[in-house]
PDB file of C-alpha atoms in Angstrom:
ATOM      1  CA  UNK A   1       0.000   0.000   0.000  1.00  0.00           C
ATOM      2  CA  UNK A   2       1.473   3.309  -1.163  1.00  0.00           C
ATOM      3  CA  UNK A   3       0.452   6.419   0.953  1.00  0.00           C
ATOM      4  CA  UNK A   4       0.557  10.287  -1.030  1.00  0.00           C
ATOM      5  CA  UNK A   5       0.672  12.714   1.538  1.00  0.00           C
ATOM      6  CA  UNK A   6       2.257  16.247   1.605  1.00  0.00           C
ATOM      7  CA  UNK A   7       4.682  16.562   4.497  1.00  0.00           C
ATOM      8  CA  UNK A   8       5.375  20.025   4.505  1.00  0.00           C
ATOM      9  CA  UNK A   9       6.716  19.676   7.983  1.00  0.00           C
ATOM     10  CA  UNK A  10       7.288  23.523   9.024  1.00  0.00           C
ATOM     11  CA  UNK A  11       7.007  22.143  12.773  1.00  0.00           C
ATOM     12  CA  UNK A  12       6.855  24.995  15.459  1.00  0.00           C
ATOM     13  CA  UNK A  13       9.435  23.862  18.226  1.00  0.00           C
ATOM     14  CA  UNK A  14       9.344  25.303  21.730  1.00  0.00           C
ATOM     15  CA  UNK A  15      12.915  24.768  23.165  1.00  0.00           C
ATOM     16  CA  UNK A  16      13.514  23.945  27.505  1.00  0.00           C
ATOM     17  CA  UNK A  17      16.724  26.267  28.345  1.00  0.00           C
ATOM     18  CA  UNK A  18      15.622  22.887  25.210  1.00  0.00           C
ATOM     19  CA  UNK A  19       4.756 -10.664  13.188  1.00  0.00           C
ATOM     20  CA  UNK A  20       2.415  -9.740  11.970  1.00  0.00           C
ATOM     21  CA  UNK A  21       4.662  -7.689  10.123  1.00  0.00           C
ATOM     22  CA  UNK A  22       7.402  -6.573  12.194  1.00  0.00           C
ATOM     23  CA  UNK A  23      10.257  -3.723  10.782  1.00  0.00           C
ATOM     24  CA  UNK A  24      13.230  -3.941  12.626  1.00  0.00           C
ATOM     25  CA  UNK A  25      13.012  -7.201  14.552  1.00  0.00           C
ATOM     26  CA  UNK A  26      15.914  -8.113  16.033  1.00  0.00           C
ATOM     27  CA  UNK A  27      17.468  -9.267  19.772  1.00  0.00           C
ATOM     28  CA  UNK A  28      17.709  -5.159  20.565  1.00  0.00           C
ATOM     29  CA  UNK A  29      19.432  -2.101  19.599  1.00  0.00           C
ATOM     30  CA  UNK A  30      23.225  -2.582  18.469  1.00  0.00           C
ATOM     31  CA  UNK A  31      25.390  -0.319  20.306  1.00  0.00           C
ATOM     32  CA  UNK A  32      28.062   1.558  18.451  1.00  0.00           C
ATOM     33  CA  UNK A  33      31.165   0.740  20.640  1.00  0.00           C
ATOM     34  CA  UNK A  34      33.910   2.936  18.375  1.00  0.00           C
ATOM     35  CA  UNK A  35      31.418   6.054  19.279  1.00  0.00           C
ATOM     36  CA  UNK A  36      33.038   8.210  22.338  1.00  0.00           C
ATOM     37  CA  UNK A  37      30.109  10.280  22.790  1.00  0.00           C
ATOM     38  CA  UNK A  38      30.030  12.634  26.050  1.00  0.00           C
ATOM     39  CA  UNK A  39      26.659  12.670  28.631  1.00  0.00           C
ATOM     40  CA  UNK A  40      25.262  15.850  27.223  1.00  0.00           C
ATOM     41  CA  UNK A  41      21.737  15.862  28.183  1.00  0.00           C
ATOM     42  CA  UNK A  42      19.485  16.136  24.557  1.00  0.00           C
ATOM     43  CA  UNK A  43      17.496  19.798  25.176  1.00  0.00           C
ATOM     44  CA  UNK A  44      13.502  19.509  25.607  1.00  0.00           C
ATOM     45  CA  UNK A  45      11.180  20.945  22.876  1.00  0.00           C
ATOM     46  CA  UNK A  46       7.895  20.274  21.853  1.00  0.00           C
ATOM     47  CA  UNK A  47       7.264  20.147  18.558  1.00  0.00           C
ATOM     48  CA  UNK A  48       3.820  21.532  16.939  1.00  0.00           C
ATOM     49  CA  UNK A  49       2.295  19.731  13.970  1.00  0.00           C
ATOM     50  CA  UNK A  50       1.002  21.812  11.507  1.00  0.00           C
ATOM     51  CA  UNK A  51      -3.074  21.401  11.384  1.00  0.00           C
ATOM     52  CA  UNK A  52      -2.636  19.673   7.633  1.00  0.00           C
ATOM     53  CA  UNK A  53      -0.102  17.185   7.227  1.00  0.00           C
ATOM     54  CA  UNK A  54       0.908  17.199   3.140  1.00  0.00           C
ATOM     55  CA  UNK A  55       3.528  16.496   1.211  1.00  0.00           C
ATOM     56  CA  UNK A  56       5.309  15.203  -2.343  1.00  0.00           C
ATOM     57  CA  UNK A  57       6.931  12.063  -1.188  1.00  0.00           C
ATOM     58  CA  UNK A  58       5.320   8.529  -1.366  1.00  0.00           C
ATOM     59  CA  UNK A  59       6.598   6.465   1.299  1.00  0.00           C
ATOM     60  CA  UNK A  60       5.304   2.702   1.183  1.00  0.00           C
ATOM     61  CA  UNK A  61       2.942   2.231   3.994  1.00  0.00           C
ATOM     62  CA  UNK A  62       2.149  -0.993   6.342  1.00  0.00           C
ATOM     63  CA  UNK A  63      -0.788  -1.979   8.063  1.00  0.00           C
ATOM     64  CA  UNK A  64      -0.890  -3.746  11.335  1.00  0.00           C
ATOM     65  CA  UNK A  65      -4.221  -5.556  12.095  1.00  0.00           C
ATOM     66  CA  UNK A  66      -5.243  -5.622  15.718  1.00  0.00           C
ATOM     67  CA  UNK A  67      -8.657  -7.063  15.876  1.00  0.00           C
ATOM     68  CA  UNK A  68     -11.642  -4.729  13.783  1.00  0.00           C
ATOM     69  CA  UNK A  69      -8.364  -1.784  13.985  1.00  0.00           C
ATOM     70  CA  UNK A  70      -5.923  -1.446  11.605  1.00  0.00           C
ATOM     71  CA  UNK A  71      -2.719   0.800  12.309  1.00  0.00           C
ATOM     72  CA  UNK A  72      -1.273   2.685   9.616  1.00  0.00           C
ATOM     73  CA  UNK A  73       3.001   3.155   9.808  1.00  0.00           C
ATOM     74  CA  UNK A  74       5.602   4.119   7.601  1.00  0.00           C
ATOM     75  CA  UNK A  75       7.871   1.484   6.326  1.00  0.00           C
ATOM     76  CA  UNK A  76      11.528   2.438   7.340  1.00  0.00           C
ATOM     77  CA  UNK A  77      12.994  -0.372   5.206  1.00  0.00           C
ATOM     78  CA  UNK A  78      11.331   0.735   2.061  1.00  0.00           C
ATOM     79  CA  UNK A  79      13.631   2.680  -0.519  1.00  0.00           C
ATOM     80  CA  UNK A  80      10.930   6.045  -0.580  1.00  0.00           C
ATOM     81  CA  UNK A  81      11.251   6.454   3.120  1.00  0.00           C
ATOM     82  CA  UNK A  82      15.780   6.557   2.256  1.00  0.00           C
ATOM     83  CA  UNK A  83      14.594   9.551  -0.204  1.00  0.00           C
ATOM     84  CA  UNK A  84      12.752  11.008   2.464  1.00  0.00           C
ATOM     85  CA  UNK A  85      15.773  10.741   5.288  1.00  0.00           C
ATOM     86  CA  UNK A  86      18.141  11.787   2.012  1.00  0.00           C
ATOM     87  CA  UNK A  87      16.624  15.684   2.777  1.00  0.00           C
ATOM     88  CA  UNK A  88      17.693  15.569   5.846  1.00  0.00           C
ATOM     89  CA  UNK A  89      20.901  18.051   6.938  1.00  0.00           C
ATOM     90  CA  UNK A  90      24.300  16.258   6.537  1.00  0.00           C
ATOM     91  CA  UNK A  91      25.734  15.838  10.093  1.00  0.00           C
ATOM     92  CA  UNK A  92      22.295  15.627  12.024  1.00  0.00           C
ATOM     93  CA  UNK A  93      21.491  13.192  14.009  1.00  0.00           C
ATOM     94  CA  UNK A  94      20.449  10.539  11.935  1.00  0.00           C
ATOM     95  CA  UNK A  95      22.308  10.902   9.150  1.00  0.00           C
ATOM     96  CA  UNK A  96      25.317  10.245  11.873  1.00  0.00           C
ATOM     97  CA  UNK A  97      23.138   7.089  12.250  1.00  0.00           C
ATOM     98  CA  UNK A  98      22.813   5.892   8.790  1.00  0.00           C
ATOM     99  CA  UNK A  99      26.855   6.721   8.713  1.00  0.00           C
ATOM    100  CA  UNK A 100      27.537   4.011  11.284  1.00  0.00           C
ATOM    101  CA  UNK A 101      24.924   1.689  10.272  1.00  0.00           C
ATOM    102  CA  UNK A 102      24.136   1.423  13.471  1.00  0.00           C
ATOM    103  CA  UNK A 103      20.718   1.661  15.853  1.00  0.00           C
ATOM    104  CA  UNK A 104      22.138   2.956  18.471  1.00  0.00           C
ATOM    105  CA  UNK A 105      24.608   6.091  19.059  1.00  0.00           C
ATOM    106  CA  UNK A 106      24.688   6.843  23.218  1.00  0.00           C
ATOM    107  CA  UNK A 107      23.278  10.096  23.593  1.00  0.00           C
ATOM    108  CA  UNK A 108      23.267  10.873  20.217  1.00  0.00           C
ATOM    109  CA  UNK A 109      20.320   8.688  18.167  1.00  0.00           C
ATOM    110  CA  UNK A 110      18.357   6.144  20.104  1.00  0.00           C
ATOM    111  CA  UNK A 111      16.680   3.614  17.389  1.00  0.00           C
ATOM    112  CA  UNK A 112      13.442   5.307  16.553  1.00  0.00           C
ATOM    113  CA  UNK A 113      13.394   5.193  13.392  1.00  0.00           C
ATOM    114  CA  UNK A 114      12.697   1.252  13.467  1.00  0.00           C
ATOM    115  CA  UNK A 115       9.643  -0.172  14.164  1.00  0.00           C
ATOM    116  CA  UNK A 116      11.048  -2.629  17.458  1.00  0.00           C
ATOM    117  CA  UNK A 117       9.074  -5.731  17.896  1.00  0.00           C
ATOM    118  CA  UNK A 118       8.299  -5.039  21.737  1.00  0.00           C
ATOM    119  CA  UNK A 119       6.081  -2.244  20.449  1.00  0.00           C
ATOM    120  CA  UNK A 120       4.287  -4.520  18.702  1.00  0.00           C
ATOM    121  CA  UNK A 121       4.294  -6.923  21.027  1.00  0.00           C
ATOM    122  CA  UNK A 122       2.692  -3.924  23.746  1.00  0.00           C
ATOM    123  CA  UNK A 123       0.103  -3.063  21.166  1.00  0.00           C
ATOM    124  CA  UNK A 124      -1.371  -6.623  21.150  1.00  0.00           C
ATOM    125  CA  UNK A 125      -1.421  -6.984  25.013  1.00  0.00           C
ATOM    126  CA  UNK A 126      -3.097  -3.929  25.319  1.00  0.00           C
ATOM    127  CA  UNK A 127      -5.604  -5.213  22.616  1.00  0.00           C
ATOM    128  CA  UNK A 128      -5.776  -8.810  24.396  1.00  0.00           C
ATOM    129  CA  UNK A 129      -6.043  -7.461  27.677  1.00  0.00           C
ATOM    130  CA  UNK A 130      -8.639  -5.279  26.484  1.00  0.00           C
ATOM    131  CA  UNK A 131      -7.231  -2.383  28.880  1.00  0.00           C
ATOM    132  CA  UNK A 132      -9.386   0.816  29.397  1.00  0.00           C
ATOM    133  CA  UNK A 133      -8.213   3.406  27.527  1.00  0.00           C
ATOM    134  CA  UNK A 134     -11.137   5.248  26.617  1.00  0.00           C
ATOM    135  CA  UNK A 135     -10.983   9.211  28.027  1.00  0.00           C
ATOM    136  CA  UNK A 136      -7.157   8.392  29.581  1.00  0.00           C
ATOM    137  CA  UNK A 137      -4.464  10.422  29.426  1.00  0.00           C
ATOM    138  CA  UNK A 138      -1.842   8.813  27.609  1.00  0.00           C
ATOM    139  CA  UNK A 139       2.015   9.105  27.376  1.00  0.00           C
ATOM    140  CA  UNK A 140       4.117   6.873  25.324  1.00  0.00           C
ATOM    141  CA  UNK A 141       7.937   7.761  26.394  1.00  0.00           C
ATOM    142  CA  UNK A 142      10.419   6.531  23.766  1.00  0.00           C
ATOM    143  CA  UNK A 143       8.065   6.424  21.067  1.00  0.00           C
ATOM    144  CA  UNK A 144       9.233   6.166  17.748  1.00  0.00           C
ATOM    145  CA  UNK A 145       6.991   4.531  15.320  1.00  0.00           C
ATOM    146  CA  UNK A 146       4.363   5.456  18.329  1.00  0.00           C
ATOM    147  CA  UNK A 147       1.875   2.841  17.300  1.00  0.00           C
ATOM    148  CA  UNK A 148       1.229   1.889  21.258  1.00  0.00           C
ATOM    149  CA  UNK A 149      -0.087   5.350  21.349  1.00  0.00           C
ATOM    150  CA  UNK A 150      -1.524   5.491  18.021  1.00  0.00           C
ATOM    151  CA  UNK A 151      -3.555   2.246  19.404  1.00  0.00           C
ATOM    152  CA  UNK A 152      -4.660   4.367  22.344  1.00  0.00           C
ATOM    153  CA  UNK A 153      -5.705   7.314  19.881  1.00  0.00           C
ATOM    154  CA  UNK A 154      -8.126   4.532  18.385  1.00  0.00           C
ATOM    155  CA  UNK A 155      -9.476   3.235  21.549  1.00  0.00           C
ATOM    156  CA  UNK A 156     -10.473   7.021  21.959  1.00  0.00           C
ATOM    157  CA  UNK A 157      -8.241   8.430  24.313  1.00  0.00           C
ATOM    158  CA  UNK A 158      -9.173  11.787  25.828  1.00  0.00           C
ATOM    159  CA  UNK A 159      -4.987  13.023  25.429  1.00  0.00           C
ATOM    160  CA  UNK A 160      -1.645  11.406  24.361  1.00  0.00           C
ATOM    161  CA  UNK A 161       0.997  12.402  24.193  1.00  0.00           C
ATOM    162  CA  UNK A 162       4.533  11.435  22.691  1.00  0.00           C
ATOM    163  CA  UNK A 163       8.029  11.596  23.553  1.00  0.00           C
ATOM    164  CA  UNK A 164      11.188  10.126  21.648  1.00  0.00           C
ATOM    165  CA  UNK A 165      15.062  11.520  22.348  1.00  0.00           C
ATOM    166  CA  UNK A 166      15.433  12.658  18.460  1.00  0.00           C
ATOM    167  CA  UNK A 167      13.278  15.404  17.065  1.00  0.00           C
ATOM    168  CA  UNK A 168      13.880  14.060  13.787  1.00  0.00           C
ATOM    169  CA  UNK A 169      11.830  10.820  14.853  1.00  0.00           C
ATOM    170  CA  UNK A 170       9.313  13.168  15.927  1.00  0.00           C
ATOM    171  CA  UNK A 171       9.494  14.587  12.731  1.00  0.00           C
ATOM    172  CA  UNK A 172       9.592  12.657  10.030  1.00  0.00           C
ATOM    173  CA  UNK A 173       8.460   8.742  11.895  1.00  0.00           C
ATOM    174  CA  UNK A 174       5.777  10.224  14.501  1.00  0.00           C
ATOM    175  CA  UNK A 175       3.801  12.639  13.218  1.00  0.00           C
ATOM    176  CA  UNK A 176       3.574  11.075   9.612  1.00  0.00           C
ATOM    177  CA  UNK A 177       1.921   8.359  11.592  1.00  0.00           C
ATOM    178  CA  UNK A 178      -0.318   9.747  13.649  1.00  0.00           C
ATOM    179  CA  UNK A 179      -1.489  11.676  10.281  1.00  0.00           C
ATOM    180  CA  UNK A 180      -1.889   8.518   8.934  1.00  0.00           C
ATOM    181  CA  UNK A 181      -4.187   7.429  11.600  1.00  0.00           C
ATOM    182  CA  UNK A 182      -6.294  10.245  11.758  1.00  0.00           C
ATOM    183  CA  UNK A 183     -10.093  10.460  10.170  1.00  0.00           C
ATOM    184  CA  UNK A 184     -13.156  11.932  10.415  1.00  0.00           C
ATOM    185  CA  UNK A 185     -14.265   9.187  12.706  1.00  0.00           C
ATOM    186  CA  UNK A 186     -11.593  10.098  15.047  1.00  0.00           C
ATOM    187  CA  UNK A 187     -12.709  11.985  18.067  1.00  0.00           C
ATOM    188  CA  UNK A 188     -11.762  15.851  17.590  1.00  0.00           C
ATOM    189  CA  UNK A 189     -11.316  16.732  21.006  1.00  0.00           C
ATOM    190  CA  UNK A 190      -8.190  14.091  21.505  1.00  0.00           C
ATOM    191  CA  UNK A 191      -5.218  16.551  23.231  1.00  0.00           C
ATOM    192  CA  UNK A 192      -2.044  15.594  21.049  1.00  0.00           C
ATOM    193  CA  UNK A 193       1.463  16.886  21.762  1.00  0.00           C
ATOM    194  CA  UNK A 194       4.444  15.796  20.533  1.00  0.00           C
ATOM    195  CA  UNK A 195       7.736  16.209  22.810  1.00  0.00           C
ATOM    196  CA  UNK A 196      11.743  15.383  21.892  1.00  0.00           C
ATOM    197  CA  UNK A 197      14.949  15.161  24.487  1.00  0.00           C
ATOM    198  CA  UNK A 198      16.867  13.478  27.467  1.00  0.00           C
ATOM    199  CA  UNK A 199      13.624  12.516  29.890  1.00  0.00           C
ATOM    200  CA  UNK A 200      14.746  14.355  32.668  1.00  0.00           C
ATOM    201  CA  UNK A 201      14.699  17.511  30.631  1.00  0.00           C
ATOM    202  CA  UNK A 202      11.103  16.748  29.147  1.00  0.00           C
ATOM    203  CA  UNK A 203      10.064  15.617  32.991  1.00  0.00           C
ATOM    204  CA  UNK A 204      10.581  19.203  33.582  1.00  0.00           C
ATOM    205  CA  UNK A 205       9.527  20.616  30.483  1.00  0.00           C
ATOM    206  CA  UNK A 206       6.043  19.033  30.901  1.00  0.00           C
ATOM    207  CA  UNK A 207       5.678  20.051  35.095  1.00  0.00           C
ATOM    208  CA  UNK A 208       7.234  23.623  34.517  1.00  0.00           C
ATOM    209  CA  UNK A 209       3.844  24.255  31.606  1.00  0.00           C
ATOM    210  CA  UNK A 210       1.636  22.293  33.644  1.00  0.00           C
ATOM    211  CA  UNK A 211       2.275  21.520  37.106  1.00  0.00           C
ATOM    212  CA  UNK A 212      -0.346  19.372  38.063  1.00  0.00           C
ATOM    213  CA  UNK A 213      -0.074  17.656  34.860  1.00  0.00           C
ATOM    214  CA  UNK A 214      -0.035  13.363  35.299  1.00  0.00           C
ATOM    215  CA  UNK A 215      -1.066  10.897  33.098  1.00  0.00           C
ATOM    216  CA  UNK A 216      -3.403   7.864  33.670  1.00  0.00           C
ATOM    217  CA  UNK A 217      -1.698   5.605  31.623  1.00  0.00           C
ATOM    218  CA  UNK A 218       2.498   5.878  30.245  1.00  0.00           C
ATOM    219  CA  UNK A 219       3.474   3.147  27.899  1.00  0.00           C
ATOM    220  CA  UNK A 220       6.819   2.498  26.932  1.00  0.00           C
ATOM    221  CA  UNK A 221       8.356  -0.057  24.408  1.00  0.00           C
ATOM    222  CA  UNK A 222      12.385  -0.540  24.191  1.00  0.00           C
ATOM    223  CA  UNK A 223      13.529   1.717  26.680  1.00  0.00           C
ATOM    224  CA  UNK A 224      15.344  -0.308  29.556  1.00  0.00           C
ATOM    225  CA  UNK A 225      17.730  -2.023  26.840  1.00  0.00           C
ATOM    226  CA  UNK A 226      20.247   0.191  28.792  1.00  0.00           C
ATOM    227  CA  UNK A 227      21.786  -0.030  32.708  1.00  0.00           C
ATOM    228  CA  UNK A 228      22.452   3.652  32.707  1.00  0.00           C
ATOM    229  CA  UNK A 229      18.381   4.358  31.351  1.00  0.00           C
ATOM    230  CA  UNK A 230      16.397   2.750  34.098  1.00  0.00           C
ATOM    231  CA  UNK A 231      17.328   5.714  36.920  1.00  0.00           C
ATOM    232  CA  UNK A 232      16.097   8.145  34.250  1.00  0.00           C
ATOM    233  CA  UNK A 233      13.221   6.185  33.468  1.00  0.00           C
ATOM    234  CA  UNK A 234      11.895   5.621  37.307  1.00  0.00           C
ATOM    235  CA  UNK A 235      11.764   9.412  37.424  1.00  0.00           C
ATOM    236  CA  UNK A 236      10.046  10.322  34.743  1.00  0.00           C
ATOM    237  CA  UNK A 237       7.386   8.015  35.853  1.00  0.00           C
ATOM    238  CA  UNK A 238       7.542   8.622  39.063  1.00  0.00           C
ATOM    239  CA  UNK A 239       6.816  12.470  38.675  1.00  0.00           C
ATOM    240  CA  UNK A 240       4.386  12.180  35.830  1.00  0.00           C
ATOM    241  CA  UNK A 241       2.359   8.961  36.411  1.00  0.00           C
ATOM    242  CA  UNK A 242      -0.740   9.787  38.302  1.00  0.00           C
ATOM    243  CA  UNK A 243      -1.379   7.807  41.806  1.00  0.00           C
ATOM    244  CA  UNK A 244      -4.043   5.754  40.374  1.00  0.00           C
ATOM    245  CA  UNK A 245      -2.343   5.064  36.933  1.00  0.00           C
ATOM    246  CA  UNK A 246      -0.578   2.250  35.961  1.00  0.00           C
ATOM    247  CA  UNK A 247       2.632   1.831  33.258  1.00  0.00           C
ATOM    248  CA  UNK A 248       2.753  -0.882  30.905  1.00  0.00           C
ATOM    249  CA  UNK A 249       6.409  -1.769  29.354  1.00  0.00           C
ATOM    250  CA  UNK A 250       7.295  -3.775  26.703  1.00  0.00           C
ATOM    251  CA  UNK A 251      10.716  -5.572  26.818  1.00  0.00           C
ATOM    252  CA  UNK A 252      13.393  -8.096  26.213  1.00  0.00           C
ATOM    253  CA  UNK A 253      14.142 -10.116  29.115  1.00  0.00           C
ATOM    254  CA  UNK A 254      17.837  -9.174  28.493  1.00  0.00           C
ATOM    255  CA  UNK A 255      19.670  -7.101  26.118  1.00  0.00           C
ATOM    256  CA  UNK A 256      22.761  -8.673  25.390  1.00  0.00           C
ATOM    257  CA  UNK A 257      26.306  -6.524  24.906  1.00  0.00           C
ATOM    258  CA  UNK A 258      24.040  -3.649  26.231  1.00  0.00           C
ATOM    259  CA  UNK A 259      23.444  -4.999  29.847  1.00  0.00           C
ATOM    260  CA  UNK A 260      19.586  -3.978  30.384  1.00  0.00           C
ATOM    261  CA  UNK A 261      16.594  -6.106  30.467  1.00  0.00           C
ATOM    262  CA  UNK A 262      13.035  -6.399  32.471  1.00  0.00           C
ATOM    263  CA  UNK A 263      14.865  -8.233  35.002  1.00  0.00           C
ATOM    264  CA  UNK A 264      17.283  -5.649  35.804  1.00  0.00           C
ATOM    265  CA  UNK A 265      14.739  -2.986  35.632  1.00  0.00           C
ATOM    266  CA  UNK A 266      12.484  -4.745  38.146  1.00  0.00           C
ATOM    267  CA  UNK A 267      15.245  -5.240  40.727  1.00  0.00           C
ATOM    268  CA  UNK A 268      15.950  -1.144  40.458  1.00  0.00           C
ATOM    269  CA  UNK A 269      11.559  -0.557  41.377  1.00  0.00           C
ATOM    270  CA  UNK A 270      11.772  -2.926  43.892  1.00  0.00           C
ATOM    271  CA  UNK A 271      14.996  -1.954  45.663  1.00  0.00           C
ATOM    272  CA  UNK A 272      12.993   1.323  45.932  1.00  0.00           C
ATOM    273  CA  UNK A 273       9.850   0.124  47.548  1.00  0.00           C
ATOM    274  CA  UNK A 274       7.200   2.708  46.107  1.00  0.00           C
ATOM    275  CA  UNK A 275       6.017   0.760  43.111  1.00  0.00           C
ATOM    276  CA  UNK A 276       4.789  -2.878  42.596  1.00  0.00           C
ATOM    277  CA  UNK A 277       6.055  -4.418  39.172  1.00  0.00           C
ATOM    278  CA  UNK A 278       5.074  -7.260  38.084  1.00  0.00           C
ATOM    279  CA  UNK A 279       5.314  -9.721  34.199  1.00  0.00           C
ATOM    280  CA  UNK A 280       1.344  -9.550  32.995  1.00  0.00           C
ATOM    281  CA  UNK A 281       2.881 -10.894  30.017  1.00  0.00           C
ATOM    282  CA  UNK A 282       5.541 -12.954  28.713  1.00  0.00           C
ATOM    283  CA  UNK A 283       6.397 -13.844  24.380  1.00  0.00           C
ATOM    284  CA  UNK A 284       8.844 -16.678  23.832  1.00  0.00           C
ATOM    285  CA  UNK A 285       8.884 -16.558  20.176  1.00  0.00           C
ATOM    286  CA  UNK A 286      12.270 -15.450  19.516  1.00  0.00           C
ATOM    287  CA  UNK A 287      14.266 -13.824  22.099  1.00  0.00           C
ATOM    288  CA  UNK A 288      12.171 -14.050  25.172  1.00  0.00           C
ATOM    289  CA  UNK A 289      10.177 -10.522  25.797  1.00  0.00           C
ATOM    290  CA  UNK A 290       7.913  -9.510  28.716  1.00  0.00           C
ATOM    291  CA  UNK A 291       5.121  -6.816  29.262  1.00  0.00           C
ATOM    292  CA  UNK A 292       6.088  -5.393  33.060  1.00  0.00           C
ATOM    293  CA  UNK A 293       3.276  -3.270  34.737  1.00  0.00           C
ATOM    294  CA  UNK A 294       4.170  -0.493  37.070  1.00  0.00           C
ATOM    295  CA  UNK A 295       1.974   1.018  39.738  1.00  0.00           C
ATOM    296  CA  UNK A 296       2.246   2.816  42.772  1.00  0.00           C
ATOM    297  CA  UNK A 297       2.217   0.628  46.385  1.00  0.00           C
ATOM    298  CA  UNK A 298      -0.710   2.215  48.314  1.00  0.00           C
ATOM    299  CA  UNK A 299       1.735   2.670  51.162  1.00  0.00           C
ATOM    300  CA  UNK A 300       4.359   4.617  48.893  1.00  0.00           C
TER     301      UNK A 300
END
């Protein structure tokens, strides 16, 4: 299926200071040892989608069928979506990426541009599990493809919102999808915002506009693949996830040469005895993956 649409991406940024069938499948994000990249925190910025999303280039399009839904995505493997990245400025981000052939630079490009089977794998158990989503507020951290929240825009969500560490995801793999999504069946009152940057920058980004601001549900695919990510990660939840919500992550059991993993990332929220995490889930097609849920002890 070939999708036309007009991308003219003019995208307003605010800056903080700053198998079905599965794209990118794979035992986890490859980590580009040779890269000596220093801990500079990525600013925060939310990006603004214009209110029409057009544009000239046809990117092949895939379709992922979760029960009477379908979810629309672009195809990062296909040779239109290269032409697209081709316009992107020499020495950004993820042309550094494409350089190195590789999915994952530390603190530079974190893998969004792939379509990761534990997303996939999170969109079915929320299907499955048949989850309330109806008039949440969402918040998909590490989005990329975003097709967890995507599902949650279909299951008529009252808000969601998206976060990934590149703008350019947000850019040119987010928002394209989302478009792609949208119809005049869709509810019009959804709240969408799109955010980019380190989490502890967007953490504040989001309070500092809104400080009561907390979301029912936070959904994140991908993201604990990492030791030094899962202190970063409790926080962000921790501030934003509201008392009564619950956070539903989809992961590898362990992400070998990288050092992260659902078990890992369980023994950091239990060593710090305010959440209760437990596997609702667990795939063993493959490498073994796991759908964690997080939610606050009532004593916490």
């Amino acid at each position: 299926m070939a999708f036309q649409f007009n991308f003219d991406i003019g995208l307003q940024e605010q800056d903080n200071c700053d198998d079905d069938h599965v794209v990118g499948s794979s035992s986890g994000p490859s980590k580009d040892d040779s890269s000596k990249t220093k801990d500079i925190l990525r600013p925060a910025k939310e990006l603004y989608a214009p209110p029409t999303l057009t544009t000239t280039e046809s990117c092949a399009v895939e379709t992922l069928k979760i029960g009477n839904l379908e979810l629309h995505f672009l195809n990062p493997e296909a040779v239109e979506f290269d032409r697209l990245l081709g316009s992107i400025e020499y020495g950004s981000d993820i042309s550094k990426a494409a350089e190195s052939h590789s999915d994952l630079i530390p603190n530079v490009y974190e893998g969004g541009l792939k379509v990761w089977e534990c997303s996939i794998d999170l969109v079915h158990y929320l299907h499955e599990a048949e989850l309330p989503l109806e008039n949440k507020d969402i918040l998909e951290l590490g989005c990329g493809a975003g097709l967890p929240g995507i599902y949650a825009l279909k299951r008529a969500a009252a808000a969601v919102h998206f976060q990934d560490y590149n703008e350019e995801v947000i850019e040119h793999m987010t928002i394209p999808n989302v478009a792609l999504n949208q119809s005049d069946k869709a509810p019009t009152s959804q709240d969408l915002r799109f955010f980019s940057g380190d989490w502890s920058l967007v953490q504040e980004k989001i309070v500092s506009a809104h400080p009561d601001a907390k979301y029912d549900v936070i959904l994140t695919s991908e993201t604990i693949y990492s030791l030094e990510s899962h202190d970063k990660l409790y926080k962000i939840l921790r501030a934003l996830l509201r008392r009564d919500g619950v956070v539903y992550i989809a992961a590898k059991t362990h992400y070998f040469g990288v050092g992260g993993g659902t078990r890992s990332f369980q023994d950091v929220v239990r060593q710090r005895e305010e959440f209760s995490i437990q596997v609702c889930k667990t795939f063993t097609d493959g490498v073994k993956r796991e759908i964690l849920k997080m939610a606050f002890l009532e004593t916490s």
